[in-house]
CSV table of N, CA and C in Angstrom, one decimal:
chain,number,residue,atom,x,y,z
A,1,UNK,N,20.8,45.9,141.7
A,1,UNK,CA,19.6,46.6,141.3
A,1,UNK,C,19.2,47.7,142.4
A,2,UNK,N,19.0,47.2,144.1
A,2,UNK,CA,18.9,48.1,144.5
A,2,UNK,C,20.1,49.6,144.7
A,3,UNK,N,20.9,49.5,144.2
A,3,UNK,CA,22.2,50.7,144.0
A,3,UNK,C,21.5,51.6,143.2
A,4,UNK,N,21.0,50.9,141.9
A,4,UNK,CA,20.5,51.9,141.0
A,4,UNK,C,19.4,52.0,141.2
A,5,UNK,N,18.2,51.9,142.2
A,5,UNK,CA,17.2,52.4,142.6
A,5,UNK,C,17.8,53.7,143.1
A,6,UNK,N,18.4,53.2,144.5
A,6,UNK,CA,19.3,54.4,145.0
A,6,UNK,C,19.4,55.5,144.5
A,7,UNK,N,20.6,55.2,143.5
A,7,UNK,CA,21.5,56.7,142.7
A,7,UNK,C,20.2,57.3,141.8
A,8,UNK,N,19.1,56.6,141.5
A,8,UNK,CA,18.2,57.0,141.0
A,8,UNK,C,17.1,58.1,141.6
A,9,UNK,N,16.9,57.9,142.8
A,9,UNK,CA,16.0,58.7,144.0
A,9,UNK,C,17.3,60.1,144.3
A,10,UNK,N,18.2,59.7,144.5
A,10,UNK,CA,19.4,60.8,144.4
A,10,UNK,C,19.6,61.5,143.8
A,11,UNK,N,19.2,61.2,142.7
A,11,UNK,CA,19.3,61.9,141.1
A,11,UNK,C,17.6,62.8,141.1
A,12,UNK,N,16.9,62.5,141.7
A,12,UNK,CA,15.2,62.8,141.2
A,12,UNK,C,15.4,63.8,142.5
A,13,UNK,N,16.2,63.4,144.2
A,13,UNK,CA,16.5,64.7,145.2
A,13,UNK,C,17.2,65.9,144.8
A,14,UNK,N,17.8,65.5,143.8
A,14,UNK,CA,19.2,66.6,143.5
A,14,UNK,C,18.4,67.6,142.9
A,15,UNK,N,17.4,66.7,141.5
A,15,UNK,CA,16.6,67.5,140.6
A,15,UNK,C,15.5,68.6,141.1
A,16,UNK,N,14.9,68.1,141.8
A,16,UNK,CA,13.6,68.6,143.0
A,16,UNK,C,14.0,69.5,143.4
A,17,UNK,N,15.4,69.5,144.2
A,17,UNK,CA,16.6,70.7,145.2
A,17,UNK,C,16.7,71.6,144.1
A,18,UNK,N,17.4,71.4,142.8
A,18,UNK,CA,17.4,72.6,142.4
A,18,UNK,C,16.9,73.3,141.7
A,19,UNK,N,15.5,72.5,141.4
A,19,UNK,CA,14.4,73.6,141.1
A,19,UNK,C,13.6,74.2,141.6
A,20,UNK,N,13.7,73.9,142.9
A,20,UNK,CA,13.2,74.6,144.2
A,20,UNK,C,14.4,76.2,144.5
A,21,UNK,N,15.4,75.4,144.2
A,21,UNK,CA,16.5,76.9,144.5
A,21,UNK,C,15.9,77.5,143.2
A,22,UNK,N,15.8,77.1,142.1
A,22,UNK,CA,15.9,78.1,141.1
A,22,UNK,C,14.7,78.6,140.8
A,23,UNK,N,13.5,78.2,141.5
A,23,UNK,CA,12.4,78.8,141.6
A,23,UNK,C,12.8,80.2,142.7
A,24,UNK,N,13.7,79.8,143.8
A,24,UNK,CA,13.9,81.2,144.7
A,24,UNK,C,14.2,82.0,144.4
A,25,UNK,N,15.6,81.5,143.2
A,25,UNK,CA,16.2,82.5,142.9
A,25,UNK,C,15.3,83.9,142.1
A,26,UNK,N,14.6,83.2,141.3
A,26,UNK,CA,13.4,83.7,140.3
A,26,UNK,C,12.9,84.5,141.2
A,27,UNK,N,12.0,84.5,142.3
A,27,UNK,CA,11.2,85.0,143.6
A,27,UNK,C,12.0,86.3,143.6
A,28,UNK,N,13.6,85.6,144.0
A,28,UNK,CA,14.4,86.9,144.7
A,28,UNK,C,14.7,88.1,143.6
A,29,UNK,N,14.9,87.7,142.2
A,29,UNK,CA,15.1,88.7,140.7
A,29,UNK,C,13.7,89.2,140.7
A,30,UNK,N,12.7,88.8,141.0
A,30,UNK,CA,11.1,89.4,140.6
A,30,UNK,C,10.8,90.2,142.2
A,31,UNK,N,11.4,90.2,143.1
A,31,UNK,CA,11.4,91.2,144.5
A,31,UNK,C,11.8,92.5,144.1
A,32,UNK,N,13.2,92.3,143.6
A,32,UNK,CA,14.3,93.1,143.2
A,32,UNK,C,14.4,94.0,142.0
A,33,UNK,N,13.6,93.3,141.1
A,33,UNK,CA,13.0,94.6,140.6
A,33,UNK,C,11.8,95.2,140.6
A,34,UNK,N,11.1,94.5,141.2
A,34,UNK,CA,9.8,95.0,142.1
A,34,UNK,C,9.8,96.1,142.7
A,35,UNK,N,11.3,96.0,143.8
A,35,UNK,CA,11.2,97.4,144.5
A,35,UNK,C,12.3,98.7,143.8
A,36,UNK,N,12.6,98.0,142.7
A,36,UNK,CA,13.2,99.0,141.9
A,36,UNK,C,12.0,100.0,141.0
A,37,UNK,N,11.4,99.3,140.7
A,37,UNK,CA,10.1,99.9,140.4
A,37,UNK,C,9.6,100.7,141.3
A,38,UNK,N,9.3,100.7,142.1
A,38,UNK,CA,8.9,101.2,143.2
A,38,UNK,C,9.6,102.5,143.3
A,39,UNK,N,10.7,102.7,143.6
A,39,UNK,CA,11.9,103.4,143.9
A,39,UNK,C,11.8,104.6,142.6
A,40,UNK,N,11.5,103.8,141.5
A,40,UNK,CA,11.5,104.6,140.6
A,40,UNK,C,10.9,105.3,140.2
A,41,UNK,N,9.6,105.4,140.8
A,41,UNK,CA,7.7,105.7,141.1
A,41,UNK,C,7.7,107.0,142.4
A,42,UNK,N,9.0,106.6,142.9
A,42,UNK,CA,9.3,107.7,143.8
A,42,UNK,C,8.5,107.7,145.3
A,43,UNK,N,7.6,106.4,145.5
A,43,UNK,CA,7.3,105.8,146.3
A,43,UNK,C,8.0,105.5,147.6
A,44,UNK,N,7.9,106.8,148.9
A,44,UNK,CA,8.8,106.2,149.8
A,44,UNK,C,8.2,104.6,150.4
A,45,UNK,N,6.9,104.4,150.8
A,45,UNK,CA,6.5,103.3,151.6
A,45,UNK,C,6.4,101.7,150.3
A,46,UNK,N,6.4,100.7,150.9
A,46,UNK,CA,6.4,99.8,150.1
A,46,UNK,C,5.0,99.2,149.7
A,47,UNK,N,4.8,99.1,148.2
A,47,UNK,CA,3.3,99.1,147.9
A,47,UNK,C,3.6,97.5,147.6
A,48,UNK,N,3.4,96.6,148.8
A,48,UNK,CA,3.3,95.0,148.5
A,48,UNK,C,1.8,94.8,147.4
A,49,UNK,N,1.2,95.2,147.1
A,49,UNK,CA,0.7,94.6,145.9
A,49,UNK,C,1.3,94.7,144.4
A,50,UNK,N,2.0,95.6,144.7
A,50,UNK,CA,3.2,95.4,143.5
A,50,UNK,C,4.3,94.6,143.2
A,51,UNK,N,4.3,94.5,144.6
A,51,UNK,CA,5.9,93.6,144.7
A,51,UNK,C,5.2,92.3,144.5
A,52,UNK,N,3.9,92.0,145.1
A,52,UNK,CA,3.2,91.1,144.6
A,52,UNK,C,2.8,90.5,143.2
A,53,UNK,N,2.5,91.2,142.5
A,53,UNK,CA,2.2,91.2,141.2
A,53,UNK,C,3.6,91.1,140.6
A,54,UNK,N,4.5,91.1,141.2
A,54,UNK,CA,6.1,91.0,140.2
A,54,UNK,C,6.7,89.6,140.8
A,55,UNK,N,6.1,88.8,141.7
A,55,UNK,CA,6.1,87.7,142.0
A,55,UNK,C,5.7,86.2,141.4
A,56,UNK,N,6.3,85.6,140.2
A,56,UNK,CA,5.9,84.6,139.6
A,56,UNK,C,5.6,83.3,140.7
A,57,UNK,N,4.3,82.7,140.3
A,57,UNK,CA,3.8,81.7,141.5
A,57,UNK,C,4.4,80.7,140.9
């Protein structure tokens, strides 16, 4: 019984880990075209309220 407590908490760390990565990855795709926008606005300096706003919480 306790093994399968174990493999079970293992299983719920793994899950947690990679929705935490795949919430970053999201972060890092919504940066990225953030400052592509930007770029494309012709904006030399960086307008962080935009990059903000392209930021999913």
């Amino acid at each position: 019984m306790n093994s399968f407590k174990a493999l079970l908490s293992v299983k719920v760390a793994v899950l947690h880990y990679a929705s935490r990565v795949h919430k970053n990855d999201r972060k890092i795709e919504h940066l990225q075209t953030g400052s592509a926008l930007i770029q494309q606005q012709g904006k030399r300096e960086i307008d962080y309220v935009t990059l903000y706003e392209c930021i999913p919480p």
